[in-house]
Tab-separated table of C-alpha atoms in Angstrom:
chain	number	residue	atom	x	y	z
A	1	UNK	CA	-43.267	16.598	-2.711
A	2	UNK	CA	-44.694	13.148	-4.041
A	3	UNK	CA	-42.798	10.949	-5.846
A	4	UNK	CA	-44.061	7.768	-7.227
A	5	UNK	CA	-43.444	5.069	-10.044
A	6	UNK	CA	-44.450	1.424	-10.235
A	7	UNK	CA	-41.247	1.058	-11.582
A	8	UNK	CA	-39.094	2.825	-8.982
A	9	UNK	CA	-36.324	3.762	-11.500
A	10	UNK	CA	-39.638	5.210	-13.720
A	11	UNK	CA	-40.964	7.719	-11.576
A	12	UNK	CA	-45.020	8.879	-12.822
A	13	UNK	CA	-45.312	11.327	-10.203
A	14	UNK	CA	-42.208	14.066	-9.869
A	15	UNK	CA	-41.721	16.050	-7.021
A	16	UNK	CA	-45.622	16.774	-6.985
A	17	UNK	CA	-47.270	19.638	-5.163
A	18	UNK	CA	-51.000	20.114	-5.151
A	19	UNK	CA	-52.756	22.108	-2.031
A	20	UNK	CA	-56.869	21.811	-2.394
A	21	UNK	CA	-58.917	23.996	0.473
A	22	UNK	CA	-61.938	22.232	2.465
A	23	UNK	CA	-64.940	22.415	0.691
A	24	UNK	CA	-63.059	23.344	-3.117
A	25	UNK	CA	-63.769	21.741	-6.284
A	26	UNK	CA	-61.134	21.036	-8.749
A	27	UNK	CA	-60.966	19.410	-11.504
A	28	UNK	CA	-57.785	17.500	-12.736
A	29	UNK	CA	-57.390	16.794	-16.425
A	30	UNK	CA	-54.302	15.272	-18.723
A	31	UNK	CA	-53.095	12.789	-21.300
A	32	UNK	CA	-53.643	9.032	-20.588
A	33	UNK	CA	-50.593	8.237	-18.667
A	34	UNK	CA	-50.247	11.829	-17.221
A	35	UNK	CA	-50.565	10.340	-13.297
A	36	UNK	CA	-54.288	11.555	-12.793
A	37	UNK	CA	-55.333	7.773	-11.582
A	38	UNK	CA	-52.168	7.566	-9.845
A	39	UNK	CA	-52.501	10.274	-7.959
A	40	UNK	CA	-56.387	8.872	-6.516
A	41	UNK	CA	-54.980	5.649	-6.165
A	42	UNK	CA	-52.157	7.467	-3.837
A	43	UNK	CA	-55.124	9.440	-1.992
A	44	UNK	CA	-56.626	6.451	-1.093
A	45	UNK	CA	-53.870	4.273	0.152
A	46	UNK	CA	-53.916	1.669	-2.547
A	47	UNK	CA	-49.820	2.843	-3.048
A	48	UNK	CA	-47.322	4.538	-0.761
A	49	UNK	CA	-45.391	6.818	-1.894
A	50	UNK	CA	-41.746	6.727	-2.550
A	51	UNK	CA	-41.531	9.996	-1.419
A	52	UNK	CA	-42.915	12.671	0.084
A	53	UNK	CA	-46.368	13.015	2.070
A	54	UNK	CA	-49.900	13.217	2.004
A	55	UNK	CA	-51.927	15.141	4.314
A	56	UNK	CA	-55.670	15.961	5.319
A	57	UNK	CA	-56.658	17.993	7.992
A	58	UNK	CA	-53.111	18.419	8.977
A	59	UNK	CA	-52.759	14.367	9.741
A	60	UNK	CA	-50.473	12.126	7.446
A	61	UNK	CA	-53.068	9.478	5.501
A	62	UNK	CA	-50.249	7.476	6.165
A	63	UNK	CA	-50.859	7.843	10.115
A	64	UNK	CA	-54.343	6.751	9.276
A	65	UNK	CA	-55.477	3.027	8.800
A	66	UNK	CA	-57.138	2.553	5.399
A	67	UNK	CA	-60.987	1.723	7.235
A	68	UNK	CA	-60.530	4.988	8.529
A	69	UNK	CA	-59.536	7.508	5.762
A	70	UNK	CA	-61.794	5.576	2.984
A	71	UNK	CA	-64.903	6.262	5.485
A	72	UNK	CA	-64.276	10.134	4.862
A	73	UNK	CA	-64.018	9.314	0.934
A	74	UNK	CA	-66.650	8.498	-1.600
A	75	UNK	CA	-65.312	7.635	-4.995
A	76	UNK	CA	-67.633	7.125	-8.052
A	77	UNK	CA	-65.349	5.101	-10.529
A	78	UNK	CA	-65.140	4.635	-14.163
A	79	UNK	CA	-66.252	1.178	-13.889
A	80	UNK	CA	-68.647	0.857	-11.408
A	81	UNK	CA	-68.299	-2.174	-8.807
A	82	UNK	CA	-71.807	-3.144	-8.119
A	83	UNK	CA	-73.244	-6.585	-5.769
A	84	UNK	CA	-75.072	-9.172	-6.945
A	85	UNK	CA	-77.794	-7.936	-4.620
A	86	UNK	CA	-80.754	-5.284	-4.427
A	87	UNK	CA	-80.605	-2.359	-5.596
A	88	UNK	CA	-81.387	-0.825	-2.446
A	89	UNK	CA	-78.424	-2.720	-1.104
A	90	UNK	CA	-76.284	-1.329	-3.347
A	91	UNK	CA	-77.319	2.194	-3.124
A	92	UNK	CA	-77.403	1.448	0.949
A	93	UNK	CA	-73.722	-0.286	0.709
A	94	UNK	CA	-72.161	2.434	3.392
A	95	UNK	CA	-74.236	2.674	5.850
A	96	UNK	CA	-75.928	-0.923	7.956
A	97	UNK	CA	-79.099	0.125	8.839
A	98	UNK	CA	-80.373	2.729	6.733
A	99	UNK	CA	-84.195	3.256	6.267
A	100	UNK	CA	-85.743	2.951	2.802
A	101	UNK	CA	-87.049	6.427	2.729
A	102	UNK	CA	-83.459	7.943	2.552
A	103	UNK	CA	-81.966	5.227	-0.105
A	104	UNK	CA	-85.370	6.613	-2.354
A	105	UNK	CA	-84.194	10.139	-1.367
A	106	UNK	CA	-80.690	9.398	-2.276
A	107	UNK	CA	-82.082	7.674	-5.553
A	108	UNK	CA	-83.913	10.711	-6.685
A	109	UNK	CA	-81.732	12.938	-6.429
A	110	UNK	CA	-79.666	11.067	-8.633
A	111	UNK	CA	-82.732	10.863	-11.411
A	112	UNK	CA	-82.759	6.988	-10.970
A	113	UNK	CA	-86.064	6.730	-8.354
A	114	UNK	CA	-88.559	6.773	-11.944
A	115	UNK	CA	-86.545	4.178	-13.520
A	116	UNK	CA	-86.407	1.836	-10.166
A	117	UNK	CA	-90.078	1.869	-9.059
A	118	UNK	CA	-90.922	0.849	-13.002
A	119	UNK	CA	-89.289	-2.557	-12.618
A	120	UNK	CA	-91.453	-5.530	-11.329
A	121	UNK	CA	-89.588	-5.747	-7.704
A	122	UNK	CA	-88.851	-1.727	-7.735
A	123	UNK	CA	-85.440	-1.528	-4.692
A	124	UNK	CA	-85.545	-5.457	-4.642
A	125	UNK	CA	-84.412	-6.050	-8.185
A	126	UNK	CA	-80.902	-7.808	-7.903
A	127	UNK	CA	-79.072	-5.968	-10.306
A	128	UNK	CA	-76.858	-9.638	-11.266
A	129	UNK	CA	-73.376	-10.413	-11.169
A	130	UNK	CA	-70.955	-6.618	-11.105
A	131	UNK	CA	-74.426	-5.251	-11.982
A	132	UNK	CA	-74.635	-6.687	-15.328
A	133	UNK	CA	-78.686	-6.411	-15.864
A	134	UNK	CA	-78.265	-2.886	-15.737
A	135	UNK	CA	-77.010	-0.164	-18.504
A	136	UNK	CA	-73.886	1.812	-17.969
A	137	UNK	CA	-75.876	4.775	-17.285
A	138	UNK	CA	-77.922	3.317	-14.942
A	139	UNK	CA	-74.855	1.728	-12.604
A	140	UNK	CA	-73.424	5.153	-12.823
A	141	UNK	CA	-76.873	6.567	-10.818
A	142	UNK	CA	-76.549	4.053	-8.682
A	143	UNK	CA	-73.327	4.741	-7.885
A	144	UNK	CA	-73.816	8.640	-7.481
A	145	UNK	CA	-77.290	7.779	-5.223
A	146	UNK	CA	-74.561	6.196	-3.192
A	147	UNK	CA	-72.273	8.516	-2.782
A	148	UNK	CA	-75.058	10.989	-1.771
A	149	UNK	CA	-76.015	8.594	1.079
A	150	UNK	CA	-72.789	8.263	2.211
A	151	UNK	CA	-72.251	12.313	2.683
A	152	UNK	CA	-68.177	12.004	3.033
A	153	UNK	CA	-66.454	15.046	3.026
A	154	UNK	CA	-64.178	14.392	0.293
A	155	UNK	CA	-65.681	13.370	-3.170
A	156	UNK	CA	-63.438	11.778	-5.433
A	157	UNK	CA	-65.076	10.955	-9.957
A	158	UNK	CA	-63.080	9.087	-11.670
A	159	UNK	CA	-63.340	9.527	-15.187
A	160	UNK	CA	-67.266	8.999	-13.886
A	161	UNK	CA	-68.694	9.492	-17.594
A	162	UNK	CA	-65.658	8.903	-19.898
A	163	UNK	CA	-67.595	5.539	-20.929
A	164	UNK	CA	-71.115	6.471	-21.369
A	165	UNK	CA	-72.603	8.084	-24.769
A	166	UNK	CA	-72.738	12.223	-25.024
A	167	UNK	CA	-76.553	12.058	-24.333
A	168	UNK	CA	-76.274	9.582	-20.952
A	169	UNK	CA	-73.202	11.686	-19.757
A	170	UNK	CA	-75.168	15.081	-19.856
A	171	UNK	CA	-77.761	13.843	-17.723
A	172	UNK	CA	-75.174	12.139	-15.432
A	173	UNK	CA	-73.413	15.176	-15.493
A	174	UNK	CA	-76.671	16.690	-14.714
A	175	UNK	CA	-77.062	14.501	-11.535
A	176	UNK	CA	-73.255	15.001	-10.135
A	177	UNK	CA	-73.817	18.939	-10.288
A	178	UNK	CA	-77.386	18.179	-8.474
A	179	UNK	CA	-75.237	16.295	-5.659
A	180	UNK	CA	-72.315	18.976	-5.872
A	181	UNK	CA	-75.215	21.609	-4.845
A	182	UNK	CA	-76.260	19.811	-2.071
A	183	UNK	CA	-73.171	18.531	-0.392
A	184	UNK	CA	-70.104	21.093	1.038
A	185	UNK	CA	-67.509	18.227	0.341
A	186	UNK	CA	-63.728	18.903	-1.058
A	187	UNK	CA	-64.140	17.431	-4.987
A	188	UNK	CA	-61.709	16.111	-6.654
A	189	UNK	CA	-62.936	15.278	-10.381
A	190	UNK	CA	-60.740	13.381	-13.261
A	191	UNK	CA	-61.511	13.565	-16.999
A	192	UNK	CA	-60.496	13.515	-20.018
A	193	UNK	CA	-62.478	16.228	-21.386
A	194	UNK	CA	-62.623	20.027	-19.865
A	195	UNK	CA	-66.194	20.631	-20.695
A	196	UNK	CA	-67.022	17.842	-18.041
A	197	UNK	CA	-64.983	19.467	-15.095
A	198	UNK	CA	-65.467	23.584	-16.242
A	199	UNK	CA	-67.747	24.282	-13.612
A	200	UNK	CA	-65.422	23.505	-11.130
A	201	UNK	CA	-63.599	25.938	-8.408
A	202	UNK	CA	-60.021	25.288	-10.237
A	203	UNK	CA	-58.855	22.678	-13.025
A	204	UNK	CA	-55.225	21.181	-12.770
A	205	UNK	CA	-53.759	20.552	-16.152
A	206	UNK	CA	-50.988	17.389	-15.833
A	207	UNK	CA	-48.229	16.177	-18.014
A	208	UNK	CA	-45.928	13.638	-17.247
A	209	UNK	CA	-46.439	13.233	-13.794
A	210	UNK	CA	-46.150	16.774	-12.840
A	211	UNK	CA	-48.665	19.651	-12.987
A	212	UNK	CA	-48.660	22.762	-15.809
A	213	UNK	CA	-51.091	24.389	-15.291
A	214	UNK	CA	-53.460	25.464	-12.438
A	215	UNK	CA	-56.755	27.825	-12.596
A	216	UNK	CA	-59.951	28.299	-13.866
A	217	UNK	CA	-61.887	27.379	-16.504
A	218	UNK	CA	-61.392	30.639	-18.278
């Protein structure tokens, strides 16, 4: 039963009820302004609701501190935050001491390992300021070889390829339904476009803050 507006007297979310299983993959799709980024940034604490509850593993998030329920979530964004550091730092970000041989694991499965051992300092390269030497496809690998490392059982994409050309975004997509096969964790996927989320478990159709339509693909 969430309810939630920036504006208080503006609700975006109405009286919303969405139940996901452990280990299901759903998709959520909708209009810009429909409450799809609302409802992640509500999943991850960055808002409280107004009203109503949210609840994993039968524990209110809101019983949680934030350290603690964003360590069981990995979110690959739209815009991808990356350090001005290595790029094995970056990919490495979740964990303190992690050995190389898993961050080049992690990177290959994510078909960036060719591109990073053809630059002059291979996993030393900094990457620059929010990852600017790098191409939008390429901080989106990144980003996915990090969200393989970190192995959380929930898996939140964000509009993950909305920005990137059709070519780039099929071999991105290519990489997220490589990690999808290897990991059990609960997905939650955003878009903008169904053919990006149809091989998903369910897809939930919004409008308006509330949810029309529930299923699958077909």
């Amino acid at each position: 039963n969430i309810k939630y507006g920036y504006d208080i007297d503006k609700p975006v979310l109405h009286d919303l009820n969405l139940h996901i299983k452990p280990g299901e993959k759903i998709g959520i799709v909708g209009n810009s302004g429909a409450g799809k980024s609302t409802l992640i940034s509500l999943l991850l604490k960055n808002f409280k609701a107004q009203q109503g509850d949210i609840i994993i593993d039968n524990q209110s998030i809101y019983n949680a501190d934030s350290d603690s329920l964003r360590a069981q979530i990995a979110l690959i964004p739209q815009d991808i935050m990356l350090f001005h550091r290595s790029i094995a730092d970056n990919i490495g970000y979740a964990h303190e001491n992690i050995a190389q041989t898993a961050i080049e694991q992690a990177a290959k499965a994510a078909n960036i390992h060719e591109f990073i051992n053809g630059l002059p300092d291979k996993y030393d390269t900094l990457v620059g300021e929010r990852g600017v030497k790098l191409s939008g496809g390429q901080r989106q690998r990144i980003a996915i070889a990090r969200a393989i490392l970190k192995k959380s059982p929930i898996l939140i994409l964000d509009e993950a390829t909305s920005s990137l050309d059709s070519e780039t975004e099929q071999e991105i997509q290519n990489s997220i339904s490589t990690m999808l096969e290897k990991n059990n964790a609960t997905v939650i996927a955003v878009a903008h476009r169904l053919s990006t989320i149809k091989h998903l478990d369910r897809i939930i159709v919004m409008t308006d803050g509330k949810i029309i339509e529930d299923g699958s693909f077909a």
